[in-house]
mmCIF file of C-alpha atoms in Angstrom:
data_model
loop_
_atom_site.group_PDB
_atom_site.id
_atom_site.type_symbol
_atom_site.label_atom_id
_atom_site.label_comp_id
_atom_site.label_asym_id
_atom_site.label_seq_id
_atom_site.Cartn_x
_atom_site.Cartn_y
_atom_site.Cartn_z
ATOM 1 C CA UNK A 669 -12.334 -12.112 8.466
ATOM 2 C CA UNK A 670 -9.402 -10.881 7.108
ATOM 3 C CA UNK A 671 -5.590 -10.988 7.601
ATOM 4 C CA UNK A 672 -4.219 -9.611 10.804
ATOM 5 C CA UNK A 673 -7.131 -10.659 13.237
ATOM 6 C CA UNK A 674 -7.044 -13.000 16.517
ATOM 7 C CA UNK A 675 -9.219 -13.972 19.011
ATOM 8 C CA UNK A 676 -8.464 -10.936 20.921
ATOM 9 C CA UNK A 677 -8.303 -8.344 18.507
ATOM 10 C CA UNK A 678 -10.808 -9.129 16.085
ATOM 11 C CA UNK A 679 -10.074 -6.040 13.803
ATOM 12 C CA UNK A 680 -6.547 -5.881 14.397
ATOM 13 C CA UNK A 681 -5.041 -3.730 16.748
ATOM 14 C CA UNK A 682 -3.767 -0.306 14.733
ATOM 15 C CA UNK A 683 -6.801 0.990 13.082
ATOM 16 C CA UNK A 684 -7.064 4.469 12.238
ATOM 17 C CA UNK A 685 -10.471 6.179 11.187
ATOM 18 C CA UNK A 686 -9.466 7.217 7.909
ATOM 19 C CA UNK A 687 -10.501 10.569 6.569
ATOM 20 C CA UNK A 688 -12.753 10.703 2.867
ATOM 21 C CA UNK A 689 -10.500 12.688 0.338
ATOM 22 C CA UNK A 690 -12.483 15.006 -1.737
ATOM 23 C CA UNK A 691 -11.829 16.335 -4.896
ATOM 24 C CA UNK A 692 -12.127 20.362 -6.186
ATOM 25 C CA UNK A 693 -15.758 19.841 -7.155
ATOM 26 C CA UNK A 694 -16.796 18.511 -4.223
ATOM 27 C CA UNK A 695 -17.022 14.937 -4.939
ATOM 28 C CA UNK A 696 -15.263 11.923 -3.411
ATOM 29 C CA UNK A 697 -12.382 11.083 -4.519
ATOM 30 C CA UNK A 698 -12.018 7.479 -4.788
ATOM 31 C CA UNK A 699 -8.593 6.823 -6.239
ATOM 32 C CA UNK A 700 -7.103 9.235 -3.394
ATOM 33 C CA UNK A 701 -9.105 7.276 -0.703
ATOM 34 C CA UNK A 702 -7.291 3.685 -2.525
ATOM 35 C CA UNK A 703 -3.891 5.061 -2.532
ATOM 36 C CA UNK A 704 -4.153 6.850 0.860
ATOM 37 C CA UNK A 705 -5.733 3.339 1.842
ATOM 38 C CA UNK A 706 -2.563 1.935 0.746
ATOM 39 C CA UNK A 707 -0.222 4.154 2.278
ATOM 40 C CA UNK A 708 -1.456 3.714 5.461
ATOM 41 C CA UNK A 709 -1.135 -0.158 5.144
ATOM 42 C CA UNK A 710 1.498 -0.573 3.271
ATOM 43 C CA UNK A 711 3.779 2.299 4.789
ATOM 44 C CA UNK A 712 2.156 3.143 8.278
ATOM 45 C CA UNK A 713 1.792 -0.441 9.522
ATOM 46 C CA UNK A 714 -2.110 -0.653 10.275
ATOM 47 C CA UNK A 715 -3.914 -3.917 10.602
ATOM 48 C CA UNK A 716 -6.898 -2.245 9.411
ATOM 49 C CA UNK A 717 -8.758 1.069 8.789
ATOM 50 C CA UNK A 718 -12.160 2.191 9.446
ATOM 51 C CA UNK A 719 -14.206 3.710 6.203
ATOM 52 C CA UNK A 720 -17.151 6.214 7.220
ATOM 53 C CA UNK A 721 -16.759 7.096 9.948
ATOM 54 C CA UNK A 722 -17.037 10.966 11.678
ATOM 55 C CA UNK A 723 -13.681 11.865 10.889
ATOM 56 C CA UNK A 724 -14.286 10.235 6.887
ATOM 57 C CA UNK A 725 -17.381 12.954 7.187
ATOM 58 C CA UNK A 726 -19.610 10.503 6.761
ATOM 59 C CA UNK A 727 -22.615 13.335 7.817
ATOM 60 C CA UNK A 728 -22.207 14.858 4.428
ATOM 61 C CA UNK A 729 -21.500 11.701 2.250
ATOM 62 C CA UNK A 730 -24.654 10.012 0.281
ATOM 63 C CA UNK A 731 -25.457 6.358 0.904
ATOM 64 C CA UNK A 732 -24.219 5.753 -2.502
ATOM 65 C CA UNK A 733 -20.990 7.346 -1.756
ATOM 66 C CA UNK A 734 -20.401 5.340 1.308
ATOM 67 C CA UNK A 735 -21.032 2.257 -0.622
ATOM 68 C CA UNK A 736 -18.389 2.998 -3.315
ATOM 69 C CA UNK A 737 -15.884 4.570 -1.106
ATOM 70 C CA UNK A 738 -16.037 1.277 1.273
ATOM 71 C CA UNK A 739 -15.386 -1.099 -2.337
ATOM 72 C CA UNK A 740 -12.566 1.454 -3.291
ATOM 73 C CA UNK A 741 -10.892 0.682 -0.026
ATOM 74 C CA UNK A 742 -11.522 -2.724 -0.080
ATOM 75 C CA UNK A 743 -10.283 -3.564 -3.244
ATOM 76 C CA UNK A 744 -6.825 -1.520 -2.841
ATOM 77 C CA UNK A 745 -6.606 -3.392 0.834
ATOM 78 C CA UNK A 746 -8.933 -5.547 1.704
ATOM 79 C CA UNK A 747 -6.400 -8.814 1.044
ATOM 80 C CA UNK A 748 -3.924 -7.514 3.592
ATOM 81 C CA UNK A 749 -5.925 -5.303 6.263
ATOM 82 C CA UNK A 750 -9.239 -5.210 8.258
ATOM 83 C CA UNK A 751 -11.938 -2.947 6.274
ATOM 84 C CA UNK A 752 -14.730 -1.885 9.139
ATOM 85 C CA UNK A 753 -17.364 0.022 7.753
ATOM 86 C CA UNK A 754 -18.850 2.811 9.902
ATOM 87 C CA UNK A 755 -22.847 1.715 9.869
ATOM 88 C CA UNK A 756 -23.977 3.695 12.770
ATOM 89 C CA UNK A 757 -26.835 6.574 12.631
ATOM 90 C CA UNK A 758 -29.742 7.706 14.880
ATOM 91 C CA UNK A 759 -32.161 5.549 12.681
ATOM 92 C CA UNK A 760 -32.205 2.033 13.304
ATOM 93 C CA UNK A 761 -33.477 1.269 9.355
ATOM 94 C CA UNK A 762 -31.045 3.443 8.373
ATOM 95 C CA UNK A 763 -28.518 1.617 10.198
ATOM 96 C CA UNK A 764 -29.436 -1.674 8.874
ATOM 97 C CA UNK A 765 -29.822 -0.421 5.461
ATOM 98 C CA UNK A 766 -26.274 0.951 5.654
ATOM 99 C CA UNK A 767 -24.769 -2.639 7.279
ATOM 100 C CA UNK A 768 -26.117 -4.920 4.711
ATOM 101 C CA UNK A 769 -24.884 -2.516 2.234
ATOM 102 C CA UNK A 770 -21.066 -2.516 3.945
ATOM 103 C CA UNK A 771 -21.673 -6.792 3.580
ATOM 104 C CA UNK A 772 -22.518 -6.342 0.154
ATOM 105 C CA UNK A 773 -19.679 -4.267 -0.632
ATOM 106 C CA UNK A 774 -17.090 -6.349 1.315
ATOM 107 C CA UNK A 775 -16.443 -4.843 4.638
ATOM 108 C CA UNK A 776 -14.763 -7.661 7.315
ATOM 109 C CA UNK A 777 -16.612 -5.902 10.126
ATOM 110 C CA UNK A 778 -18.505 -3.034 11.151
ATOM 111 C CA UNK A 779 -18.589 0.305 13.560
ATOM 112 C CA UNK A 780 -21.988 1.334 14.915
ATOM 113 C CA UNK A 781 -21.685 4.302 16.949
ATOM 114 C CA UNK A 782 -24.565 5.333 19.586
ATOM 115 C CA UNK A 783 -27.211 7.126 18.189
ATOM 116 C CA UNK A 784 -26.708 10.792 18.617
ATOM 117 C CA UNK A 785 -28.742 13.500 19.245
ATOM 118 C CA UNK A 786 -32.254 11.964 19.947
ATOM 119 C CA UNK A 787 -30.853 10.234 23.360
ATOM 120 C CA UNK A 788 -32.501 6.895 23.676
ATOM 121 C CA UNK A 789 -33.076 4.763 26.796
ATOM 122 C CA UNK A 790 -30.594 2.313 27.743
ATOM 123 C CA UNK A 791 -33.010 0.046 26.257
ATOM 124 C CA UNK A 792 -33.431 1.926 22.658
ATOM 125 C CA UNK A 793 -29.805 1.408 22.954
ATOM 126 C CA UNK A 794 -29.910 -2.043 23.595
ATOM 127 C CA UNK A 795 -32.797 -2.904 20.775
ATOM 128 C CA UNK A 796 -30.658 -0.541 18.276
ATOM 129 C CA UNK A 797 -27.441 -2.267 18.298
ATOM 130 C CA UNK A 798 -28.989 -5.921 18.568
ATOM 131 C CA UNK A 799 -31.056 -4.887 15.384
ATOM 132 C CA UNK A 800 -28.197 -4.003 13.715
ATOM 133 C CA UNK A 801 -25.997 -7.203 14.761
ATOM 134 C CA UNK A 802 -28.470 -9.059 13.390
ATOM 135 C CA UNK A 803 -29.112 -7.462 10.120
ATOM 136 C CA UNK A 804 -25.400 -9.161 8.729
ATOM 137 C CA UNK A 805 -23.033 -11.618 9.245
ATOM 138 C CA UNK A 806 -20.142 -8.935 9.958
ATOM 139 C CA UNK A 807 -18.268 -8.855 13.416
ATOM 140 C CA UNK A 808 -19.171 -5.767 14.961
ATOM 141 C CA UNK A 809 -17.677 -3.228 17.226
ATOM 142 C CA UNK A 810 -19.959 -0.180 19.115
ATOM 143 C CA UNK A 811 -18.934 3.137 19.067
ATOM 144 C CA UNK A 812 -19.263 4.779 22.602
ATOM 145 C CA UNK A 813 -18.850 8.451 22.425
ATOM 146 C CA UNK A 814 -20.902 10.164 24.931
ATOM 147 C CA UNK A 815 -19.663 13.414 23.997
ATOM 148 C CA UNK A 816 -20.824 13.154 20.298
ATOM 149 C CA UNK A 817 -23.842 11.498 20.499
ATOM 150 C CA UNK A 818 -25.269 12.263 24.263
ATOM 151 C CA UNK A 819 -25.646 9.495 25.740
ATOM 152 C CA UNK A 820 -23.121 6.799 26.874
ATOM 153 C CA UNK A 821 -23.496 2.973 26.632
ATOM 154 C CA UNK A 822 -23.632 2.190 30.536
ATOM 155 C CA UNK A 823 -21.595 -0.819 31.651
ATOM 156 C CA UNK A 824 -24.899 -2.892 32.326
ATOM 157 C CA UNK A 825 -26.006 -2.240 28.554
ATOM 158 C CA UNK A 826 -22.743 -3.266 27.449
ATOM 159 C CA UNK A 827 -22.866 -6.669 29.674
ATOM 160 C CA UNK A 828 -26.515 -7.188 28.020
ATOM 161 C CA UNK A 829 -25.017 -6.784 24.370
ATOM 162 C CA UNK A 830 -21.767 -8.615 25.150
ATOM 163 C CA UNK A 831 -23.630 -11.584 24.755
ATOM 164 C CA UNK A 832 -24.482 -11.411 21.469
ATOM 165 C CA UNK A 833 -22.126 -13.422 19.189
ATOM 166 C CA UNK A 834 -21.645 -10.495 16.688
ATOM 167 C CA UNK A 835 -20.868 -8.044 19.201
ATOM 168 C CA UNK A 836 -17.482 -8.513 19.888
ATOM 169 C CA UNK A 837 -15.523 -4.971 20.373
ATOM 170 C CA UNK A 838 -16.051 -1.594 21.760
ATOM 171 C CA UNK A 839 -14.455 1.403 20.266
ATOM 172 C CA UNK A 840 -14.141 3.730 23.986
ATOM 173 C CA UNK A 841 -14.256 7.541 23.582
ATOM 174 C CA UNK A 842 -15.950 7.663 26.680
ATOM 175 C CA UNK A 843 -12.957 7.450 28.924
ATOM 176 C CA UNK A 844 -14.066 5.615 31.789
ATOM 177 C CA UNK A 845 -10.790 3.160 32.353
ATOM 178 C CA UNK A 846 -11.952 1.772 35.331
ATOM 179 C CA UNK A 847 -15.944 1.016 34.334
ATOM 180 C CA UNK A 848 -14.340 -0.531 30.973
ATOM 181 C CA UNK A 849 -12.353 -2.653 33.275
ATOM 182 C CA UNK A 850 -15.011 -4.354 35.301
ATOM 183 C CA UNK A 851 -17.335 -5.142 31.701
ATOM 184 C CA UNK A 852 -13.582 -6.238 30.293
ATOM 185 C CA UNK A 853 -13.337 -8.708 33.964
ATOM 186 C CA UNK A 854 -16.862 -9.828 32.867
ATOM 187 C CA UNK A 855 -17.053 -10.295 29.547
ATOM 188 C CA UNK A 856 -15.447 -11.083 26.018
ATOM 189 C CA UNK A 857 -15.712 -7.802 24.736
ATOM 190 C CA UNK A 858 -12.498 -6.503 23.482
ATOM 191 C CA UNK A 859 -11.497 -2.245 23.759
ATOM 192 C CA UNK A 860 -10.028 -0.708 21.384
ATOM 193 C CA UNK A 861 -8.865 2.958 22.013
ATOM 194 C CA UNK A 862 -10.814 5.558 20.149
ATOM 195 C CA UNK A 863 -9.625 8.501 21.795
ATOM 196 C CA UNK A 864 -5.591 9.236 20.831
ATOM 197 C CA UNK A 865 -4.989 11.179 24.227
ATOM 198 C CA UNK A 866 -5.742 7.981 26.327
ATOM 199 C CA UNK A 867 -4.151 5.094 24.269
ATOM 200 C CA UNK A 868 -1.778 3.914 26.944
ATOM 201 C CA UNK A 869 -3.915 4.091 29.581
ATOM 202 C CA UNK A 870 -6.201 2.142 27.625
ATOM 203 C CA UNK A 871 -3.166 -1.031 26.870
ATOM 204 C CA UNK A 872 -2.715 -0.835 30.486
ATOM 205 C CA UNK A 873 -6.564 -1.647 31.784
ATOM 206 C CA UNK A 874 -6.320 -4.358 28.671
ATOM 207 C CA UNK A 875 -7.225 -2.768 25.729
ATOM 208 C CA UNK A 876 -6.437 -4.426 21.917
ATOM 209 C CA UNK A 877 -5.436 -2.014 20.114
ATOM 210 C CA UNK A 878 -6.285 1.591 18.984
ATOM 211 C CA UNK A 879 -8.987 3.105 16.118
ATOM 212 C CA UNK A 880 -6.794 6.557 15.915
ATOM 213 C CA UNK A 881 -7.082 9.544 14.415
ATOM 214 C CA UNK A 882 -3.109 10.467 14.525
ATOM 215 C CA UNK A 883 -2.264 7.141 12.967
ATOM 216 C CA UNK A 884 -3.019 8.759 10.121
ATOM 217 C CA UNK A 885 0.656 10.449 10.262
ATOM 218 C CA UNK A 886 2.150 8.543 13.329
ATOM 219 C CA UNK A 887 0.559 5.109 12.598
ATOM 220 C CA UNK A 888 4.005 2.490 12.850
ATOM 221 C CA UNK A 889 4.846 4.813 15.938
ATOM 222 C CA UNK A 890 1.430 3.624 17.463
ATOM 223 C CA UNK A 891 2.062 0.734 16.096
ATOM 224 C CA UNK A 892 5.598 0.023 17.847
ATOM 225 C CA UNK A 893 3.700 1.188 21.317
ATOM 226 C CA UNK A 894 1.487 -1.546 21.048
ATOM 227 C CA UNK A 895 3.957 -3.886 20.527
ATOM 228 C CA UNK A 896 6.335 -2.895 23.116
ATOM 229 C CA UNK A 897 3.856 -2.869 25.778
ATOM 230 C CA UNK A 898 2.552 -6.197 24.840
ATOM 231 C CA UNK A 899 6.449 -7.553 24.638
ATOM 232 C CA UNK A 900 6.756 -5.838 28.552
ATOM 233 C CA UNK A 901 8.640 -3.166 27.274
ATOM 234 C CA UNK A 902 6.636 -0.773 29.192
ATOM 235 C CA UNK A 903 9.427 1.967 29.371
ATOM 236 C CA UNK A 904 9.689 1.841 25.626
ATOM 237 C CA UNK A 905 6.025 2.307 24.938
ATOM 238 C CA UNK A 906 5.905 5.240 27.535
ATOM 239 C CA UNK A 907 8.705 6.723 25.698
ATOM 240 C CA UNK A 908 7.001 6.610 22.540
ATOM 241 C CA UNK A 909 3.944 7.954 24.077
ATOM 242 C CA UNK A 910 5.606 10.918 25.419
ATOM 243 C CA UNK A 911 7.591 11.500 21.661
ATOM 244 C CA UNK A 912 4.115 11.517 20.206
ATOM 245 C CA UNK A 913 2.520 14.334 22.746
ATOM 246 C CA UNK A 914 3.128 16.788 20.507
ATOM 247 C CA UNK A 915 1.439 15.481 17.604
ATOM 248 C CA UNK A 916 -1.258 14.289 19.341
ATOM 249 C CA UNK A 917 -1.896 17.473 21.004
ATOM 250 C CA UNK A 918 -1.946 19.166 17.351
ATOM 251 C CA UNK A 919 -4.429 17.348 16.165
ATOM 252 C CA UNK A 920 -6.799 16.357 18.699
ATOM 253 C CA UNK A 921 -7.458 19.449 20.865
ATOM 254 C CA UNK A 922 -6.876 22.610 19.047
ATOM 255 C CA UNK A 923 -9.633 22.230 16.365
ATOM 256 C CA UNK A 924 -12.015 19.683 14.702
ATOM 257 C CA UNK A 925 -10.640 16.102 14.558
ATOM 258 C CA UNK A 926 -10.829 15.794 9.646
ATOM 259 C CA UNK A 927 -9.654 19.441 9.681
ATOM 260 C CA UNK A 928 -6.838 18.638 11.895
ATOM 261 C CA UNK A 929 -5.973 15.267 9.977
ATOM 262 C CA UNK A 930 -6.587 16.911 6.595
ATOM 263 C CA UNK A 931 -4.060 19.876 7.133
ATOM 264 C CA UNK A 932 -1.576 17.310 8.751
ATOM 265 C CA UNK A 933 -1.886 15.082 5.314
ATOM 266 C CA UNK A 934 -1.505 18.118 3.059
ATOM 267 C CA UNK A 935 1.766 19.623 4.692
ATOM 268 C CA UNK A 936 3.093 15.915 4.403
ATOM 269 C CA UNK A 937 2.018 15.621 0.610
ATOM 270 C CA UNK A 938 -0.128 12.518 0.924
ATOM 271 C CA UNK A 939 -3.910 12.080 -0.505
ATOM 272 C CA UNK A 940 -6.274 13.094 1.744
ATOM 273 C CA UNK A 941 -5.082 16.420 2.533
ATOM 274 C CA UNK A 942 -7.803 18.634 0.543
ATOM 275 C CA UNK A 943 -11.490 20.415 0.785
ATOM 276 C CA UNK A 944 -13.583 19.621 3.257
ATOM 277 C CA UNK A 945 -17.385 19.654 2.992
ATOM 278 C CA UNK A 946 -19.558 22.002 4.717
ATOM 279 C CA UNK A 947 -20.049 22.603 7.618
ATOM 280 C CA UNK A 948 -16.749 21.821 8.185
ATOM 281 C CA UNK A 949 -13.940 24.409 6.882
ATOM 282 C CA UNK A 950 -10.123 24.262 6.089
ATOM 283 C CA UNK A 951 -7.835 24.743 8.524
ATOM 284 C CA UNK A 952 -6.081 28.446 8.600
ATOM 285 C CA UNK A 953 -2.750 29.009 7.720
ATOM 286 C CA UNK A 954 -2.111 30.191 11.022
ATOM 287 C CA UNK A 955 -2.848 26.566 12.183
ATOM 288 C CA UNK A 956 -1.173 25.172 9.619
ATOM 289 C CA UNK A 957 1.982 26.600 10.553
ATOM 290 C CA UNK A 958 1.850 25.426 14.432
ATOM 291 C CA UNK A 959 0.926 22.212 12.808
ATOM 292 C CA UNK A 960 4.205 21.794 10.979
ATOM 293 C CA UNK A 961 6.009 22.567 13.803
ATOM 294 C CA UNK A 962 4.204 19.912 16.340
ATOM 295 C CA UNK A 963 4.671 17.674 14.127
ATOM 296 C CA UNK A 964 7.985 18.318 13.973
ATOM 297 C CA UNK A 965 8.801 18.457 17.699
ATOM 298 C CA UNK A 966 6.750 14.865 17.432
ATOM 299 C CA UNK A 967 9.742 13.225 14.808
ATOM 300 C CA UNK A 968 7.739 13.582 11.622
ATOM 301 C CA UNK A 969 9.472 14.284 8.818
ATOM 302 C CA UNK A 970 7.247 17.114 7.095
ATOM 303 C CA UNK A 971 8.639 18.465 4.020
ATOM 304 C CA UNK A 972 9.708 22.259 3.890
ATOM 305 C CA UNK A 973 7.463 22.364 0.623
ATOM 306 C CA UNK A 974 4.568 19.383 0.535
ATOM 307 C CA UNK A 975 4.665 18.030 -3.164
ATOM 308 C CA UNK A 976 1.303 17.703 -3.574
ATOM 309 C CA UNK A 977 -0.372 14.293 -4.336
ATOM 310 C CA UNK A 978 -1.755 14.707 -7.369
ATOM 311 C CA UNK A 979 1.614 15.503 -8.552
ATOM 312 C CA UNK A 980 3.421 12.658 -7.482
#
């Protein structure tokens, strides 16, 4: 494993789901993932980041390009941060293909999100993730996002996978504070936040840490939440949660979660911040503009002209 990691928060505990910076043409841009990468260690205070997942638009990137954007990121990081690589799809040899390919490249764990759209049995579910647990060495976390993929990992699945001994974490955009509770009472498994509107909900019921989108702008803020609340500062940590409503309202439930996070990154100047690849679109300037100001209301500094990266 790498730096930052304990028994009970085997990736860390601020992650952020880190977005894939593309270049004019189209095609990844590698350096800009490194140096965002490094920003968001280095500057933001994360313990880790995950590579390819949905908000890196890892729909529209090639296996190839997953493979070289996950050893760009490890390479600029990988000493000082957890590197999970998202390995999830709604083909099991797919799935395996693309774990033993995150090993290969030097991921410390990975994130294998329910497969979507076909809706499998509990069991499918079950068989899926085991198949994938065992296809590497790599700690893994599951992805439970009901709303994206369809179906939701019920709490008796997630006692049946619990005991396998690569299966250690659950990334929860499900929701469900008090079901997670009972498999938590139960079992090893360890929560991590995936959904930014619920994160201190989710330290109260016992959660590790967070896999954000906002951290992406607000990540020592998150950071400093955690730690307060696991210090018994629990005032302190709601303060910060209610500092941060703005921003997380800007970016998590006026428009797609990349667009949102790319816009956010381009006002502040920072890699990351450009195209998009289709289907998804760039934010308007209309949004833009209400962005800025969120932010704003939310303590980030946003400059009154981003200097943009490339410039820097």
């Amino acid at each position: 494993m790498a730096p930052s990691t304990t028994t009970d928060a085997p990736f860390g505990r601020m992650l952020t789901a880190m977005v894939t910076p593309f270049l004019p043409d189209g095609g990844v841009d590698y350096d800009g993932a490194a140096r965002l990468a490094t920003h968001l260690v280095d500057e933001r205070r994360h313990d880790g980041l995950v590579v390819n997942g949905t908000t890196g638009e890892s729909p529209t990137t090639s296996d190839d390009e997953k493979r070289d954007l996950l050893r760009a990121v490890v390479d600029a990081v990988g000493d000082r941060a957890v590197v999970v690589a998202g390995a999830g799809t709604n083909h099991t040899e797919h799935s395996l293909k693309l774990a033993r390919q995150a090993e290969a490249a030097g991921a410390h764990g990975l994130l294998v999100v329910t497969p979507y759209y076909n809706k499998p049995p509990q069991e499918g579910l079950v068989r899926h993730f085991t198949a994938v647990a065992d296809a590497t060495g790599l700690p893994t976390m599951l992805y439970d996002i009901p709303g994206r993929a369809g179906v939701p990992i019920e709490n008796g699945t997630l006692l049946k996978l619990a005991e396998h001994p690569r299966i250690l974490a659950v990334k929860d955009a499900k929701g469900d504070l008090f079901g997670a509770s009972k498999v938590m009472a139960e079992t090893d498994l360890v929560w991590y936040s995936g959904d930014d509107n619920l994160n201190l909900p989710w330290l109260s019921v016992g959660a590790a840490g967070f896999v954000s989108v906002v951290g992406h702008v607000v990540g020592t803020e998150l950071h400093e939440m955690i730690d307060a609340y696991r210090a018994g500062e629990h005032g302190r940590a709601l303060d910060i949660h209610r500092r941060l409503l703005p921003v997380v309202t800007a970016i998590m439930t006026r428009t797609q979660g990349a667009i949102a996070v790319k816009a956010a990154l381009n006002l502040l100047g920072l890699p990351g911040g450009g195209p998009l690849r289709a289907p998804l679109v760039e934010a308007p300037p209309e949004f833009a503009a209400r962005l800025r100001e969120d932010l704003t209301i939310g303590g980030v500094k946003v400059p009154e002209v981003a200097i943009p990266e490339v410039a820097r």
